[in-house]
Coordinates of C-alpha atoms and ligand atoms in Angstrom, one line a residue:
M24 CA -2.6 19.9 -30.0
A25 CA -0.2 17.4 -28.5
D26 CA -3.1 15.0 -27.9
D27 CA -4.2 15.3 -31.6
A28 CA -0.7 14.7 -32.8
E29 CA -0.4 11.6 -30.6
S30 CA -3.7 10.2 -31.7
H31 CA -2.4 10.2 -35.3
R32 CA 0.6 8.1 -34.5
E33 CA -0.8 4.6 -34.1
P34 CA -2.4 4.2 -37.7
E35 CA 1.1 4.7 -39.1
V36 CA 2.0 1.2 -38.0
N37 CA -0.3 -0.2 -40.8
R38 CA 1.0 2.0 -43.6
F39 CA 4.0 -0.2 -44.1
S40 CA 4.7 -3.9 -43.6
I41 CA 3.6 -5.2 -40.2
T42 CA 6.7 -6.7 -38.5
R43 CA 6.6 -9.2 -35.7
R44 CA 7.5 -6.4 -33.4
D45 CA 4.6 -4.3 -34.6
F46 CA 2.4 -7.2 -34.0
V47 CA 3.8 -7.5 -30.4
R48 CA 3.4 -3.7 -30.1
M49 CA -0.3 -4.0 -31.1
G50 CA -0.6 -7.0 -28.8
A51 CA 0.7 -4.9 -25.9
A52 CA -1.7 -2.1 -26.8
A53 CA -4.5 -4.7 -26.9
A54 CA -3.4 -6.1 -23.6
A55 CA -3.4 -2.6 -22.1
A56 CA -6.9 -2.2 -23.4
G57 CA -8.0 -5.4 -21.8
A58 CA -7.9 -7.7 -24.8
S59 CA -7.0 -11.4 -24.2
I60 CA -3.4 -12.3 -23.3
K61 CA -2.2 -15.5 -21.6
T62 CA -3.2 -15.4 -17.9
T63 CA -1.7 -17.7 -15.3
V64 CA -3.3 -18.4 -12.0
L65 CA -0.5 -18.1 -9.3
E66 CA -0.1 -20.9 -6.8
A67 CA -0.8 -19.9 -3.2
S68 CA 2.4 -19.8 -1.1
P69 CA 2.7 -22.9 1.1
F70 CA 3.8 -21.0 4.2
A71 CA 0.4 -19.9 5.5
A72 CA -1.0 -23.4 5.7
Q73 CA 2.1 -25.0 7.2
A74 CA 2.4 -25.8 10.9
A75 CA 5.5 -24.2 12.6
D76 CA 8.5 -26.3 13.4
G77 CA 8.1 -25.5 17.0
P78 CA 5.0 -24.5 19.1
P79 CA 2.8 -21.9 17.4
V80 CA 3.5 -18.3 18.2
R81 CA 1.1 -17.2 21.0
F82 CA -0.1 -13.7 20.3
A83 CA -2.3 -11.2 22.1
I84 CA -4.3 -8.7 20.0
V85 CA -4.7 -5.1 21.0
G86 CA -7.7 -3.6 19.2
T87 CA -10.4 -5.9 17.9
G88 CA -12.4 -3.5 15.8
I89 CA -12.9 -3.9 12.0
R90 CA -9.2 -4.7 11.2
G91 CA -8.5 -6.6 14.4
C92 CA -11.4 -9.0 13.6
D93 CA -10.2 -9.3 10.0
L94 CA -6.8 -10.3 11.3
L95 CA -8.3 -12.8 13.6
K96 CA -10.3 -14.3 10.8
A97 CA -7.2 -14.6 8.7
A98 CA -5.2 -15.9 11.7
R99 CA -7.6 -18.8 12.1
T100 CA -6.3 -20.2 8.8
V101 CA -2.6 -20.0 9.8
P102 CA -1.6 -22.8 12.1
S103 CA 1.8 -21.4 13.1
G104 CA 0.1 -18.8 15.4
V105 CA -2.6 -18.8 18.1
C106 CA -4.5 -16.0 19.8
V107 CA -4.3 -16.2 23.5
G108 CA -5.8 -12.9 24.6
A109 CA -7.4 -9.7 23.4
A110 CA -7.7 -6.1 24.6
D111 CA -10.2 -3.6 23.4
L112 CA -11.8 -0.4 24.7
Y113 CA -15.3 -1.1 23.6
D114 CA -16.6 -4.0 25.7
M115 CA -18.8 -5.6 23.0
R116 CA -15.7 -6.1 20.9
H117 CA -14.4 -8.6 23.5
Q118 CA -17.2 -10.8 22.4
A119 CA -16.9 -9.9 18.7
A120 CA -13.2 -11.0 18.7
Q121 CA -14.0 -14.4 20.3
E122 CA -16.9 -15.0 17.9
V123 CA -14.6 -14.4 14.9
W124 CA -11.8 -16.4 16.3
G125 CA -14.2 -19.2 17.1
G126 CA -13.1 -19.9 20.7
A127 CA -12.6 -18.3 24.1
F128 CA -9.6 -16.3 25.3
A129 CA -8.9 -13.8 28.1
T130 CA -10.1 -10.3 27.3
T131 CA -9.5 -6.9 29.0
R132 CA -9.6 -3.2 28.4
D133 CA -6.0 -2.8 29.7
Y134 CA -3.6 -4.4 27.2
R135 CA -0.8 -4.2 29.8
V136 CA -2.4 -7.1 31.6
L137 CA -1.6 -9.2 28.4
L138 CA 1.9 -7.8 28.2
D139 CA 2.6 -9.1 31.8
R140 CA 1.8 -12.7 30.7
K141 CA 4.8 -15.0 30.2
D142 CA 2.8 -17.1 27.7
V143 CA 2.4 -14.2 25.3
D144 CA 5.2 -14.2 22.7
A145 CA 3.9 -11.4 20.4
V146 CA 1.4 -8.6 20.2
V147 CA -0.7 -7.8 17.2
I148 CA -1.7 -4.1 17.2
A149 CA -4.8 -2.9 15.4
T150 CA -5.8 0.2 17.4
S151 CA -6.4 3.6 15.9
D152 CA -3.1 5.0 14.5
H153 CA -2.4 7.5 17.3
L154 CA -1.8 4.6 19.8
H155 CA 0.5 2.5 17.6
R156 CA 3.6 4.1 19.2
R157 CA 2.4 3.7 22.8
V158 CA 1.4 0.1 22.5
T159 CA 4.5 -0.8 20.5
L160 CA 6.8 0.8 23.1
D161 CA 5.1 -1.0 25.9
A162 CA 5.1 -4.3 24.1
V163 CA 8.8 -4.1 23.2
A164 CA 9.6 -3.1 26.8
A165 CA 7.8 -6.2 27.9
G166 CA 10.0 -8.3 25.6
K167 CA 7.2 -9.0 23.0
D168 CA 7.6 -9.1 19.2
V169 CA 5.2 -6.8 17.4
Y170 CA 2.9 -6.9 14.3
C171 CA 1.6 -3.4 14.0
E172 CA -1.0 -2.3 11.6
K173 CA -0.3 0.4 9.0
P174 CA 0.3 3.2 9.0
M175 CA 3.1 2.4 11.4
S176 CA 3.1 5.9 12.9
H177 CA 0.9 8.9 13.4
S178 CA 3.9 11.3 13.1
V179 CA 7.5 11.1 12.1
A180 CA 8.6 11.4 15.7
D181 CA 6.3 8.5 16.7
G182 CA 7.9 6.4 13.9
Q183 CA 11.4 7.2 14.9
A184 CA 10.7 6.4 18.6
M185 CA 9.3 3.0 17.4
V186 CA 12.4 2.3 15.2
D187 CA 14.7 3.1 18.2
A188 CA 12.7 1.0 20.7
V189 CA 12.6 -2.1 18.4
A190 CA 16.3 -1.8 17.7
K191 CA 17.1 -1.3 21.4
G192 CA 14.9 -4.2 22.5
N193 CA 16.1 -6.4 19.6
R194 CA 12.6 -7.4 18.8
I195 CA 10.9 -8.7 15.6
F196 CA 8.6 -6.0 14.2
Q197 CA 6.4 -6.2 11.2
A198 CA 4.2 -3.3 9.8
G199 CA 0.8 -4.4 8.6
S200 CA 0.7 -3.6 4.8
Q201 CA -0.2 -7.1 3.9
R202 CA 0.3 -6.6 0.1
V203 CA 4.0 -6.8 0.8
S204 CA 3.6 -10.6 1.5
S205 CA 1.2 -11.2 -1.4
I206 CA 2.1 -13.8 -4.1
L207 CA 1.0 -11.1 -6.6
Y208 CA 3.7 -8.7 -5.3
A209 CA 6.3 -11.5 -5.3
K210 CA 5.5 -12.1 -9.0
A211 CA 5.6 -8.3 -9.7
R212 CA 9.0 -8.1 -7.9
E213 CA 10.3 -11.0 -10.0
I214 CA 9.2 -9.3 -13.3
Y215 CA 10.6 -5.9 -12.1
S216 CA 14.0 -7.3 -11.1
S217 CA 14.3 -9.4 -14.3
G218 CA 15.1 -6.1 -16.1
K219 CA 12.2 -6.6 -18.6
L220 CA 10.9 -3.2 -17.8
G221 CA 14.2 -1.4 -18.7
E222 CA 14.7 1.9 -16.9
V223 CA 11.8 2.9 -14.7
H224 CA 11.6 6.5 -13.6
S225 CA 7.8 6.8 -13.5
I226 CA 5.3 5.0 -11.2
D227 CA 1.6 5.8 -10.9
A228 CA -0.4 4.5 -8.0
Q229 CA -4.1 5.0 -7.5
W230 CA -6.8 3.8 -5.1
N231 CA -10.3 5.0 -5.7
R232 CA -13.4 3.9 -3.8
N233 CA -17.1 4.1 -4.2
S234 CA -18.7 4.4 -0.8
P235 CA -22.2 5.8 -1.3
G236 CA -22.9 5.2 2.4
G237 CA -20.2 7.7 3.3
A238 CA -16.4 6.9 3.2
W239 CA -15.1 6.0 6.7
V240 CA -18.6 6.7 8.1
Y241 CA -18.6 3.5 10.2
P242 CA -21.4 2.5 12.5
V243 CA -21.7 4.0 15.9
P244 CA -23.5 1.4 18.1
A245 CA -26.6 2.8 19.7
D246 CA -25.5 1.5 23.1
A247 CA -22.1 3.2 23.1
S248 CA -21.6 5.1 26.4
P249 CA -18.9 6.0 28.9
Q250 CA -19.8 2.8 30.7
N251 CA -18.9 0.4 27.9
V252 CA -16.3 2.6 26.1
D253 CA -13.0 3.4 27.8
W254 CA -12.8 6.9 26.5
E255 CA -9.9 7.9 28.8
R256 CA -7.6 5.3 27.5
F257 CA -8.6 6.1 23.9
Q258 CA -7.6 9.7 24.5
Q259 CA -4.1 8.9 25.6
D260 CA -1.6 10.8 23.4
A261 CA -4.5 12.9 22.0
P262 CA -6.0 16.2 23.2
A263 CA -8.6 15.7 26.0
R264 CA -12.2 16.0 24.9
A265 CA -15.7 15.2 26.3
F266 CA -16.9 11.7 25.5
D267 CA -17.7 11.6 21.8
P268 CA -18.7 8.2 20.3
V269 CA -18.4 9.6 16.7
R270 CA -14.7 10.3 17.4
F271 CA -14.2 6.8 18.9
F272 CA -15.9 4.8 16.1
R273 CA -15.1 7.1 13.1
W274 CA -11.6 8.2 14.3
R275 CA -10.3 8.2 10.6
L276 CA -12.1 11.5 10.1
F277 CA -10.1 13.3 12.7
S278 CA -6.4 14.3 12.7
D279 CA -6.0 13.7 16.5
Y280 CA -6.1 9.9 15.7
S281 CA -5.6 9.4 12.0
S282 CA -3.6 10.6 9.0
G283 CA -6.5 10.6 6.5
L284 CA -6.0 9.1 3.0
G285 CA -2.2 9.2 3.5
G286 CA -2.3 6.8 6.4
D287 CA -5.2 4.8 5.1
L288 CA -4.3 4.1 1.5
F289 CA -1.1 5.9 0.4
V290 CA 0.9 3.8 2.8
H291 CA -0.4 0.5 1.2
M292 CA 0.7 1.7 -2.2
L293 CA 4.1 3.1 -1.1
S294 CA 4.8 -0.1 0.8
G295 CA 3.9 -2.1 -2.4
I296 CA 6.2 0.0 -4.5
F297 CA 9.0 -0.4 -1.9
A298 CA 8.5 -4.2 -1.9
I299 CA 8.5 -4.5 -5.8
T300 CA 11.4 -2.1 -6.5
S301 CA 13.4 -2.6 -3.3
M302 CA 13.3 1.2 -3.0
N303 CA 13.0 1.6 0.7
A304 CA 13.6 5.2 1.7
A305 CA 11.8 8.4 2.7
P306 CA 10.9 10.4 -0.4
V307 CA 13.2 13.3 -1.2
R308 CA 10.3 15.7 -1.6
A309 CA 6.5 15.7 -2.1
Y310 CA 3.9 18.1 -3.5
S311 CA 0.2 17.5 -2.9
S312 CA -3.1 18.7 -4.3
G313 CA -6.7 17.8 -3.7
G314 CA -9.6 18.9 -1.6
L315 CA -12.6 18.0 0.4
Y316 CA -15.2 17.9 -2.4
H317 CA -17.9 15.4 -1.5
F318 CA -18.1 14.3 2.1
K319 CA -18.7 17.6 3.9
D320 CA -19.5 16.0 7.2
G321 CA -17.0 17.8 9.5
R322 CA -14.1 15.5 8.6
E323 CA -10.6 17.0 8.8
F324 CA -9.1 15.4 5.7
P325 CA -9.5 15.8 2.0
D326 CA -11.5 13.1 0.2
F327 CA -9.4 13.5 -2.9
L328 CA -5.7 13.7 -2.5
E329 CA -2.9 13.4 -5.0
T330 CA 0.8 13.6 -4.3
L331 CA 3.8 13.7 -6.6
Y332 CA 6.9 12.3 -4.9
D333 CA 10.6 12.5 -5.9
F334 CA 12.5 9.4 -4.8
S335 CA 16.2 8.7 -5.2
S336 CA 16.8 5.0 -6.0
A337 CA 19.8 2.9 -6.7
N338 CA 18.8 3.1 -10.4
G339 CA 18.4 6.9 -10.4
P340 CA 15.6 9.3 -9.7
V341 CA 12.0 8.0 -9.7
Q342 CA 8.8 10.0 -9.7
V343 CA 5.9 8.4 -7.9
H344 CA 2.4 9.8 -8.4
V345 CA 0.0 8.6 -5.8
H346 CA -3.7 9.6 -5.8
C347 CA -6.8 8.5 -4.0
N348 CA -10.4 9.5 -4.7
Q349 CA -13.2 8.8 -2.2
N350 CA -15.7 10.6 -4.3
N351 CA -17.7 7.5 -5.2
N352 CA -15.4 6.6 -8.0
D353 CA -14.7 2.8 -8.0
A354 CA -11.7 2.7 -10.2
D355 CA -10.1 0.8 -7.4
E356 CA -6.5 -0.1 -6.8
R357 CA -3.7 0.0 -9.4
I358 CA 0.0 0.6 -9.4
S359 CA 1.7 1.1 -12.9
F360 CA 5.4 1.0 -13.5
F361 CA 6.3 2.7 -16.8
G362 CA 9.7 1.4 -18.0
S363 CA 11.6 2.1 -21.2
T364 CA 11.0 -1.5 -22.5
G365 CA 7.7 -2.4 -20.8
T366 CA 4.9 -1.5 -18.5
L367 CA 3.9 -3.5 -15.3
V368 CA 0.4 -3.0 -13.9
V369 CA -0.4 -4.4 -10.5
T370 CA -4.0 -4.4 -9.3
G371 CA -5.7 -6.0 -6.2
S372 CA -5.9 -9.3 -8.0
S373 CA -3.6 -9.3 -11.1
V374 CA -0.2 -8.5 -12.4
T375 CA 0.2 -7.6 -16.1
F376 CA 3.4 -7.0 -18.0
T377 CA 3.2 -5.5 -21.5
P378 CA 6.4 -5.1 -23.5
Q379 CA 7.2 -1.9 -25.5
N380 CA 8.3 -2.3 -29.1
V381 CA 11.7 -0.5 -28.9
A382 CA 13.1 -2.1 -32.1
A383 CA 14.4 0.5 -34.7
R384 CA 11.6 1.2 -37.2
F385 CA 10.8 3.7 -39.9
E386 CA 9.1 6.6 -38.2
A387 CA 6.6 7.5 -40.9
Y388 CA 4.8 10.1 -38.9
G389 CA 7.7 12.6 -39.2
W390 CA 7.5 12.3 -43.0
G391 CA 3.9 13.5 -43.1
G392 CA 4.9 17.0 -44.3
M393 CA 7.0 15.7 -47.1
T394 CA 6.2 14.8 -50.7
E395 CA 5.3 11.2 -51.7
A396 CA 8.7 11.0 -53.5
Q397 CA 10.6 12.2 -50.4
R398 CA 8.8 9.8 -48.1
K399 CA 9.5 6.8 -50.4
K400 CA 13.2 7.8 -50.6
G401 CA 13.3 8.2 -46.9
Q402 CA 11.8 4.8 -46.4
E403 CA 14.2 3.2 -48.9
D404 CA 17.2 4.9 -47.2
W405 CA 16.0 3.7 -43.8
R406 CA 15.7 0.1 -45.1
D407 CA 19.1 0.2 -46.7
A408 CA 20.6 1.5 -43.4
H409 CA 19.0 -1.2 -41.4
A410 CA 19.4 -4.2 -43.8
G411 CA 20.6 -7.2 -42.0
A412 CA 20.1 -5.7 -38.5
A413 CA 19.5 -8.5 -35.9
Q414 CA 15.9 -8.9 -34.9
A415 CA 15.8 -9.8 -31.2
A416 CA 12.7 -11.6 -30.1
A417 CA 10.4 -9.2 -28.2
P418 CA 9.2 -10.5 -24.8
E419 CA 5.6 -11.6 -24.6
A420 CA 2.8 -9.9 -22.7
E421 CA 1.9 -11.9 -19.6
S422 CA -0.7 -11.7 -16.9
F423 CA -1.1 -13.4 -13.5
T424 CA -3.9 -13.6 -11.1
V425 CA -4.4 -14.9 -7.6
P426 CA -6.3 -18.1 -6.9
R427 CA -9.9 -17.8 -5.7
G428 CA -10.2 -17.0 -2.1
Y429 CA -6.5 -16.0 -1.7
N430 CA -5.9 -13.9 1.4
D431 CA -2.6 -11.9 1.6
T432 CA -3.2 -11.1 5.3
A433 CA -2.8 -14.8 6.0
D434 CA 0.6 -14.8 4.2
H435 CA 1.6 -11.6 6.0
L436 CA 0.8 -13.2 9.4
A437 CA 2.7 -16.4 8.4
N438 CA 5.8 -14.3 7.5
F439 CA 5.6 -12.6 10.9
Y440 CA 5.3 -15.9 12.8
R441 CA 8.2 -17.4 10.8
A442 CA 10.3 -14.4 11.8
V443 CA 9.4 -14.8 15.4
H444 CA 10.5 -18.4 15.2
T445 CA 13.7 -17.8 13.2
R446 CA 14.6 -14.4 14.5
Q447 CA 15.3 -13.3 10.9
H448 CA 14.0 -9.9 10.2
V449 CA 11.0 -9.5 7.9
V450 CA 10.9 -7.4 4.7
E451 CA 8.4 -4.9 6.1
D452 CA 10.3 -4.2 9.3
E453 CA 10.3 -1.1 11.4
V454 CA 12.5 0.9 9.1
F455 CA 10.5 0.0 6.0
G456 CA 7.3 0.8 7.9
H457 CA 8.7 4.1 9.1
H458 CA 9.8 5.1 5.6
A459 CA 6.4 4.3 4.1
A460 CA 4.6 6.3 6.9
I461 CA 7.0 9.2 6.3
G462 CA 5.6 9.3 2.7
C463 CA 2.1 9.6 4.1
H464 CA 3.1 12.4 6.6
M465 CA 4.9 14.3 3.8
A466 CA 1.7 14.1 1.6
N467 CA -0.3 15.6 4.5
Y468 CA 2.4 18.2 5.3
A469 CA 2.4 19.3 1.7
Y470 CA -1.4 19.4 1.4
F471 CA -2.1 21.2 4.7
H472 CA 0.8 23.7 4.4
R473 CA 0.3 24.2 0.7
T474 CA 4.0 23.9 0.1
L475 CA 6.7 21.4 -1.0
A476 CA 7.5 18.9 1.7
N477 CA 11.2 18.1 1.8
W478 CA 12.7 15.3 3.8
D479 CA 15.7 16.4 5.9
G480 CA 17.4 13.1 6.6
D481 CA 20.0 14.5 8.9
A482 CA 17.4 16.2 11.2
G483 CA 15.0 13.3 10.6
K484 CA 12.1 15.6 9.9
I485 CA 10.0 17.2 7.2
V486 CA 10.8 20.8 6.3
G487 CA 8.9 23.1 4.1
Ligands
NAD26 N1 -3.9 -3.6 6.7 C1 -5.1 -3.2 6.3 O1 -5.6 -3.5 5.2 C2 -6.0 -2.4 7.3 C3 -7.4 -2.3 7.1 C4 -8.1 -1.6 8.0 C5 -7.5 -0.9 9.0 N2 -6.2 -1.0 9.2 C6 -5.5 -0.4 10.3 O2 -5.9 -1.1 11.5 C7 -6.0 -0.2 12.6 C8 -7.4 -0.3 13.2 O3 -8.4 0.1 12.3 P1 -9.9 -0.4 12.4 O4 -10.6 0.0 11.1 O5 -10.0 -1.7 12.9 O6 -10.4 0.6 13.5 P2 -11.6 0.3 14.6 O7 -12.0 1.6 15.2 O8 -12.6 -0.5 13.9 O9 -10.9 -0.6 15.7 C9 -9.9 0.0 16.5 C10 -10.1 -0.7 17.9 O10 -8.9 -0.4 18.7 C11 -9.4 -0.3 20.0 N3 -8.4 0.4 20.8 C12 -8.0 1.7 20.6 N4 -7.0 2.0 21.5 C13 -6.9 0.9 22.3 C14 -6.1 0.6 23.4 N5 -5.3 1.5 24.0 N6 -6.2 -0.7 24.0 C15 -7.0 -1.6 23.4 N7 -7.8 -1.3 22.4 C16 -7.7 -0.1 21.8 C17 -10.7 0.4 19.9 O11 -11.5 0.1 21.0 C18 -11.3 -0.1 18.6 O12 -12.2 -1.2 18.9 C19 -5.7 1.2 12.0 O13 -4.3 1.5 12.3 C20 -5.9 1.1 10.6 O14 -5.2 1.9 9.8 C21 -5.4 -1.8 8.3

């Protein structure tokens, strides 16, 4: 019934004279429906391509699998940093890392060899999630700054240990949700903080993927064996098991090493929301639903997960709905901020603002059950009551996209190098990273315990 009633509202706009505001309102609806609005291509930020004031940051990378190689590829384009060594537990990846970097550097299975080197300023960590804490703590103890891939932690306790260690060691730490450094998110932040959206109490974030080959079912090399995979080091901080290359190469499927969709994608979206709204805190509470509907291959996580969070922000309560679908649905990545005077939608390549028409207008819909004479009288009374009311100009709809080939990982690395040089903390520091990861752990807690997950800030833990 409610849907039927709502579907009758829009034609009422045309029953009476179309004001400029109505026109804007329809424009906003058209924009939301994908019709043409002015689109500006954003300029790439200058930092990534600039050389540093001093010598480039010399970093060693720990973990040169899929993401480690992507980081190295992006790092090639950022002159203020240089890779001087790499550690990985699968020997072929020593070669893969140098191929993608386009030059030779020292390689090892044991990252501590790299931490001992005086010519290493910083460490980039791209291991499976369960080892982020160990490598970070060792790197900080060795006096290195740290760029650690998202999700920062594999548990709340891991995250707190990392926050404490970084503070104690007075190191620069950046978590690796690169959207935070994106020029798109900077534009979204500018629009959000301009006040154009009015009050925002509702945010919806989704990331859906179409992976017909099997989500997270990454290749297991035919030659993988205990001879070329350092299985013992991989199992540190995880329950001991017999050699299993599927666990090593598809670790995202297993809770010993991964946090599932929460750690893989929720964290990106929560980090993006924090960056745009400056809301940097653990959620107050979370409720999750979902299931393992499609990929019944022994994985330990749902392939469809949705979580409703309550956040408390400086501007009042905010409900954040995050949902990810791996069931071969390619609706992709989108964060929508629903404000009282406008809607902001951020996708992987665009930011779109559409204003709401909030000017006073005759609400004809409510007069539908009246006689023609009553309706006319109501309209005349409304016009008399509003005669001479000021007509403020409504903001225009606007849209922005990134330039072709834009890479936010390069910007994120450049921000990290700059912080290493200046000793100024980055936006996505250890506390930010910890808060975003707590969001992911609360989503999983709520899902697996079938309960509300509440954040107990005094105890620093999730309670049911
Ligand atoms: N920011 C992003 O967009 C993004 C994208 C993908 C992955 N990630 C994150 O990057 C990390 C790595 O993911 P991936 O897809 O590259 O996984 P992967 O399995 O492809 O690579 C991980 C590598 O880490 C190595 N490793 C594990 N423990 C190690 C240790 N103690 N010492 C040295 N090497 C070790 C493994 O040998 C493996 O090669 C994860 O935390 C993941 O969440 C981030």
